[in-house]
Tab-separated table of C-alpha atoms in Angstrom:
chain	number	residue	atom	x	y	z
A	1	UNK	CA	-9.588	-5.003	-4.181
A	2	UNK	CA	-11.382	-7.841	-6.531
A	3	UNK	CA	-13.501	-6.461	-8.896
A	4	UNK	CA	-17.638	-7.223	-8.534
A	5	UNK	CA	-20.422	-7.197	-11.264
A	6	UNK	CA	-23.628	-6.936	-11.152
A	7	UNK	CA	-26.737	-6.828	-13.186
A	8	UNK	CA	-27.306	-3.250	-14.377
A	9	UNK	CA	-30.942	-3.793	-13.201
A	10	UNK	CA	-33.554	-5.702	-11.739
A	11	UNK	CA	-37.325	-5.227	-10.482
A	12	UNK	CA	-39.008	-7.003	-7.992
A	13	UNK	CA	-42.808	-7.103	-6.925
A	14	UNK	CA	-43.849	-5.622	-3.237
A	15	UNK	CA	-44.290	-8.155	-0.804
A	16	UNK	CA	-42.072	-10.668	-2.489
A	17	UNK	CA	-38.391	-11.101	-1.881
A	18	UNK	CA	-35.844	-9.624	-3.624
A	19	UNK	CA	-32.332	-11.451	-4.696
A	20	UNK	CA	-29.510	-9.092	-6.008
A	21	UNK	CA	-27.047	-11.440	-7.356
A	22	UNK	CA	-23.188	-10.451	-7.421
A	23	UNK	CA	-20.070	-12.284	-8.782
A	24	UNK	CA	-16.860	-11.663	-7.260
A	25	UNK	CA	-14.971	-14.464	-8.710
A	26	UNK	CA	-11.815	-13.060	-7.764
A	27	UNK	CA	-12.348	-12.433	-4.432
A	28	UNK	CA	-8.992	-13.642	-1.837
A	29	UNK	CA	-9.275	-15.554	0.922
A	30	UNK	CA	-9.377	-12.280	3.145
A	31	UNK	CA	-11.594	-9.962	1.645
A	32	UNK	CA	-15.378	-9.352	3.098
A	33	UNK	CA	-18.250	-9.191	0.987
A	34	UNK	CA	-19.781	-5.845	1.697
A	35	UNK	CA	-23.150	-4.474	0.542
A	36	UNK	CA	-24.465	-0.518	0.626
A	37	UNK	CA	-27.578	1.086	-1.148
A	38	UNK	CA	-28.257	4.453	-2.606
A	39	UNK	CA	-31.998	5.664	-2.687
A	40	UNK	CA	-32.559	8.441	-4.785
A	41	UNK	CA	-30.854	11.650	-3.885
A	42	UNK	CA	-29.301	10.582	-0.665
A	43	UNK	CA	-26.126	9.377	0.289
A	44	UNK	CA	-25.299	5.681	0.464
A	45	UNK	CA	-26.463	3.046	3.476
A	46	UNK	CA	-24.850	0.634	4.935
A	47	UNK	CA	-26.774	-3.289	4.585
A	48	UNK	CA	-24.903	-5.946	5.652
A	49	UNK	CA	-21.763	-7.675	5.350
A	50	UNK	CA	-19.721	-11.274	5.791
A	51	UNK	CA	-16.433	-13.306	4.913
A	52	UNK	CA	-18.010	-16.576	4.551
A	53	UNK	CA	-20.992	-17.405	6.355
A	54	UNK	CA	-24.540	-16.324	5.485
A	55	UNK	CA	-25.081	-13.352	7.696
A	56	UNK	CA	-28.556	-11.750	8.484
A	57	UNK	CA	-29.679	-8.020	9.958
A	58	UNK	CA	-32.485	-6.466	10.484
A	59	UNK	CA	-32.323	-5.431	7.205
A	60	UNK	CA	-31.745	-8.578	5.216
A	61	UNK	CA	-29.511	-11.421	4.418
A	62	UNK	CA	-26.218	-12.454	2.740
A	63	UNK	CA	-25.587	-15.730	1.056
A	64	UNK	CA	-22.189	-16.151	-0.093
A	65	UNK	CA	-21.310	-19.729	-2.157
A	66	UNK	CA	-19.003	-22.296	-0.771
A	67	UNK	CA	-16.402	-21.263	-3.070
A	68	UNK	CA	-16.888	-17.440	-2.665
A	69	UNK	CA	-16.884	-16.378	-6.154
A	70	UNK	CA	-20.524	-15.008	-5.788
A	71	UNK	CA	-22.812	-14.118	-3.380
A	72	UNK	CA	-26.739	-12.584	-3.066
A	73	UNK	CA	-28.669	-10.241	-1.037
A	74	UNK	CA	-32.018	-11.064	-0.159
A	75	UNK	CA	-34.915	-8.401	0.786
A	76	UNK	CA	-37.265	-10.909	2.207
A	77	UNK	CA	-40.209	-8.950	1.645
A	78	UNK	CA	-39.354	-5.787	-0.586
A	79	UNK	CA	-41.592	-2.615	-0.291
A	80	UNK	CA	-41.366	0.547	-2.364
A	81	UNK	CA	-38.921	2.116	-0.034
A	82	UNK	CA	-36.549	-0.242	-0.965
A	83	UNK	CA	-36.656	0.788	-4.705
A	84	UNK	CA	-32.557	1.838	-4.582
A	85	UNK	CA	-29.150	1.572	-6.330
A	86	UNK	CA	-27.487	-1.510	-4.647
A	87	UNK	CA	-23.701	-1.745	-4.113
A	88	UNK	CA	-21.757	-5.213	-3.511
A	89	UNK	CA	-17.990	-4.750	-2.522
A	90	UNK	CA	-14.991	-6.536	-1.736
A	91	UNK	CA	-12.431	-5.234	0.659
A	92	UNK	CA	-9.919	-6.380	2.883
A	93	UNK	CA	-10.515	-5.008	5.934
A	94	UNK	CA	-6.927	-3.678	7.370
A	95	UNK	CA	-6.979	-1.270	10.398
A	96	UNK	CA	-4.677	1.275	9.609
A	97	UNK	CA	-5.226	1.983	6.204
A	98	UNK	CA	-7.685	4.308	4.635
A	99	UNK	CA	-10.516	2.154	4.581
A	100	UNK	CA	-11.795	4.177	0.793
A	101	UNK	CA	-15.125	1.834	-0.747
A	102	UNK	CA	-14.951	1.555	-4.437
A	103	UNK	CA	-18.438	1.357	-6.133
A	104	UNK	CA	-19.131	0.081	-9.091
A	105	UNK	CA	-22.331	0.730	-11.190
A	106	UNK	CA	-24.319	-1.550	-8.324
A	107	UNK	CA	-27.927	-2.850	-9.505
A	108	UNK	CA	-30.969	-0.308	-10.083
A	109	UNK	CA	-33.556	-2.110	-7.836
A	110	UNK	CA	-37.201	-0.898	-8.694
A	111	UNK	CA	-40.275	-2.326	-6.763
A	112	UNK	CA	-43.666	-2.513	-7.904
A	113	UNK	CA	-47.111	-2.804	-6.902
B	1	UNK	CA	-28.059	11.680	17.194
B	2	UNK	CA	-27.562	13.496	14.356
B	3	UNK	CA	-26.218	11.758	11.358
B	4	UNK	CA	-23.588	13.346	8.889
B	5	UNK	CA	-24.316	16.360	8.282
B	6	UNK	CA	-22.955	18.582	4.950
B	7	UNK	CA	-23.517	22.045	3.840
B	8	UNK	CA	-24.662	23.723	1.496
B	9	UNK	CA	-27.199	21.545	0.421
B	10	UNK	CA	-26.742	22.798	-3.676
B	11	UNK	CA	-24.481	24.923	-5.047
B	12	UNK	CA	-24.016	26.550	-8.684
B	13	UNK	CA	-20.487	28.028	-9.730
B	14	UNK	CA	-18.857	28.938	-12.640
B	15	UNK	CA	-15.882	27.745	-14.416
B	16	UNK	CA	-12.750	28.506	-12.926
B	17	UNK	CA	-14.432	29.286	-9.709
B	18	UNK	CA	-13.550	28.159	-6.311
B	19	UNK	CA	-15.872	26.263	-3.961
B	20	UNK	CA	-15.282	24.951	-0.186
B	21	UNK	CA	-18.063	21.806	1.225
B	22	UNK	CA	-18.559	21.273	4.371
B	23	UNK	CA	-18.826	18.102	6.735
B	24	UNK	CA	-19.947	17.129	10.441
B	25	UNK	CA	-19.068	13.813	11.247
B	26	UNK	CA	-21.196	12.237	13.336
B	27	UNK	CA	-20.381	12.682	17.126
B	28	UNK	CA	-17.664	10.459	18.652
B	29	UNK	CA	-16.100	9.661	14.654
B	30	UNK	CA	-13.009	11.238	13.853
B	31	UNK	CA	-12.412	9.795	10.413
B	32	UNK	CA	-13.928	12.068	7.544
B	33	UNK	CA	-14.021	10.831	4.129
B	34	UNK	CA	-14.948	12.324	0.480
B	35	UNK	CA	-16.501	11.360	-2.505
B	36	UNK	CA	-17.675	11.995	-5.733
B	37	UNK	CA	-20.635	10.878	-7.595
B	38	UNK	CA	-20.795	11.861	-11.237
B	39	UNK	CA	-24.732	11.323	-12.506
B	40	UNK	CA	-24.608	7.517	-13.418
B	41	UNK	CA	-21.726	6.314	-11.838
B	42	UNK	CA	-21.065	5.142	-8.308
B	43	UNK	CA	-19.201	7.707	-5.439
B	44	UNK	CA	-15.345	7.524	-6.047
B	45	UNK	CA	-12.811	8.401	-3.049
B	46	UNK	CA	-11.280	11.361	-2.884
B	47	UNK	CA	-9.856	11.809	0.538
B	48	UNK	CA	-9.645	9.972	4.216
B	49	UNK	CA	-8.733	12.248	7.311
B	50	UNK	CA	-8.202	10.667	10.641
B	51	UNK	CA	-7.256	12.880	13.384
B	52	UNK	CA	-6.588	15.742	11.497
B	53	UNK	CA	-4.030	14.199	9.259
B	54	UNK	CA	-4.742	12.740	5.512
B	55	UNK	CA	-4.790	9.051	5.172
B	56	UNK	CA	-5.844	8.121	2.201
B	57	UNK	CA	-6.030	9.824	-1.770
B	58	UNK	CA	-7.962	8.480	-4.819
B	59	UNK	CA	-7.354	9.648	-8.097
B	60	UNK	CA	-8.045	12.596	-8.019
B	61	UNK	CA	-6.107	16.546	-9.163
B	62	UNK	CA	-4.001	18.682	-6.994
B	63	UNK	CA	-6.890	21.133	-7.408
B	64	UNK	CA	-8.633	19.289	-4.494
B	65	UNK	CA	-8.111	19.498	-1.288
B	66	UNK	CA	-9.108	19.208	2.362
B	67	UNK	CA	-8.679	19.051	6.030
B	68	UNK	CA	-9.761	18.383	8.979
B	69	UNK	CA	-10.214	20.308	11.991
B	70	UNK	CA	-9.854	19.773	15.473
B	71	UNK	CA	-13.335	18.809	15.987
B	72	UNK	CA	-13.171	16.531	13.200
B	73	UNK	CA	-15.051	18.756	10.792
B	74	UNK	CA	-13.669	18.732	7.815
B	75	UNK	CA	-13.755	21.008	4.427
B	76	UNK	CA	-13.312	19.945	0.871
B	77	UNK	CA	-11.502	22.559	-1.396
B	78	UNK	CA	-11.961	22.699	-5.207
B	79	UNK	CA	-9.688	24.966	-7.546
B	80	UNK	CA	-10.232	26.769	-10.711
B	81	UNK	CA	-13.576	24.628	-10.947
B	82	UNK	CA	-14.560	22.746	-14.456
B	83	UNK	CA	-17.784	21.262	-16.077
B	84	UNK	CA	-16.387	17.908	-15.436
B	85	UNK	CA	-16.383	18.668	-11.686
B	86	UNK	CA	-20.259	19.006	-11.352
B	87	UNK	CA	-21.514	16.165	-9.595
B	88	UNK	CA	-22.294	15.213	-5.520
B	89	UNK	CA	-20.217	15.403	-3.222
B	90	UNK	CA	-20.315	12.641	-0.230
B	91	UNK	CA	-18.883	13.026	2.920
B	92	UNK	CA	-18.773	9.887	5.178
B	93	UNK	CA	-17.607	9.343	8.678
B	94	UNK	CA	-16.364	6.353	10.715
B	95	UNK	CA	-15.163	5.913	14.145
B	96	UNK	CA	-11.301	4.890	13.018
B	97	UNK	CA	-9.368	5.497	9.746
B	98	UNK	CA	-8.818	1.679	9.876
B	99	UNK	CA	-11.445	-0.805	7.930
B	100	UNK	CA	-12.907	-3.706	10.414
B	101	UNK	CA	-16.376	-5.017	10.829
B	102	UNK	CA	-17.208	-2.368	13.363
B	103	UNK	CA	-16.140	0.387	10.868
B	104	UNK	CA	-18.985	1.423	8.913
B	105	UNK	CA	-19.115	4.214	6.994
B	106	UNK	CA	-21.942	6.943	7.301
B	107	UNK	CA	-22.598	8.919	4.441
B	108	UNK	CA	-23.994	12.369	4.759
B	109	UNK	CA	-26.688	13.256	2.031
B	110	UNK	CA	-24.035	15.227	-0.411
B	111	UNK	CA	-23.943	18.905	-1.599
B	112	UNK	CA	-24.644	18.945	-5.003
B	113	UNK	CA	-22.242	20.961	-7.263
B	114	UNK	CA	-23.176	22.713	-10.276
B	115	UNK	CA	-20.059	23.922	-12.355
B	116	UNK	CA	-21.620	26.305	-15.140
């Protein structure tokens, strides 16, 4: 699985949108772009996740470059509850296999009033 | 529905103790995996089951263990326990061992393990 970094942290006002940056510059032509979150003291959540396009939820959207080496997750319009640990990762997805997620560190997201 | 559920919610041991965690996936998944979060660090994989058999191992010592049970339960076994091992324990379910878009992984909300 291609390796992902991310900024160790990041704070974002209430109200405003929130843009979680992650390179993935050597991501293959066959891995997805996934993205979980941690709040405090629970276990991880499930956000979003895409190949190539930009994808959008409920929750919030993916922009992956052209080139795939990067991509962002946006909050449009953060609140507190969103104040989490955010997780980009790259898999392959392969039916069959054990379908493990390796975390990094992710970005500590903390939003203010 | 209910969501994953794990018990106990805490636990405290003591060094060369053994512990057992507990995991209900959520109805109609019958894929159970484990992790471990040290304080700090993101959840590494421990174990997939899928119908009752083991497909998948991380890292981790033979003092771990687990299975899974007809109803897709599953326990997670830790021998002659150490300080290192203190940390959360995740259990997540899916519908199929495999990884594809409709896949997902829920995550329970983790017994925390205290290894005195």
């Amino acid at each position: 699985d291609a390796k992902t970094t991310q900024p160790t942290s990041m704070d974002c006002a209430e109200g405003r949108a929130a843009n979680l940056p992650c390179n993935h510059s050597t991501i293959s032509g066959n891995e997805y772009v996934y993205w979980y979150r941690q709040i405090h003291s629970q276990g991880p959540q499930y956000i979003i996740h895409g190949l190539k396009n930009n994808e959008t939820n409920e929750m919030a959207s993916l922009i992956i470059t052209e080139d795939r080496k990067s991509s962002t997750l946006i909050l449009p319009h953060a609140t507190l509850r969103d104040t989490a640990v955010y997780y980009c990762i790259v898999r392959v997805p392969a039916a069959g296999t054990a379908s493990k997620l390796t975390f990094g560190t992710g970005t500590r997201l903390q939003v203010t009033l | 529905d209910a969501g994953v559920t794990q018990s106990p919610t805490h636990l405290i041991k003591t060094r060369g103790q053994h512990v057992t965690l507990r995991c209900s996936p959520i109805s109609g998944h019958k894929s159970v995996s484990w992790y471990q979060q040290v304080l700090g660090q993101g959840p590494q994989f421990i174990f997939q089951y899928y119908e009752k058999e083991e497909r998948g191992r991380g890292n981790f010592p033979d003092r771990f263990s687990a299975r899974q049970f007809p109803n897709y339960s599953s326990e997670l076994n830790v021998n002659a326990l150490l300080l290192g091992d203190s940390a959360l324990y995740l259990c997540a379910s899916s519908w199929t061992s495999g990884w594809g878009s409709y896949n997902e992984q829920f995550f329970g909300p983790g017994t925390r393990l205290t290894v005195l």
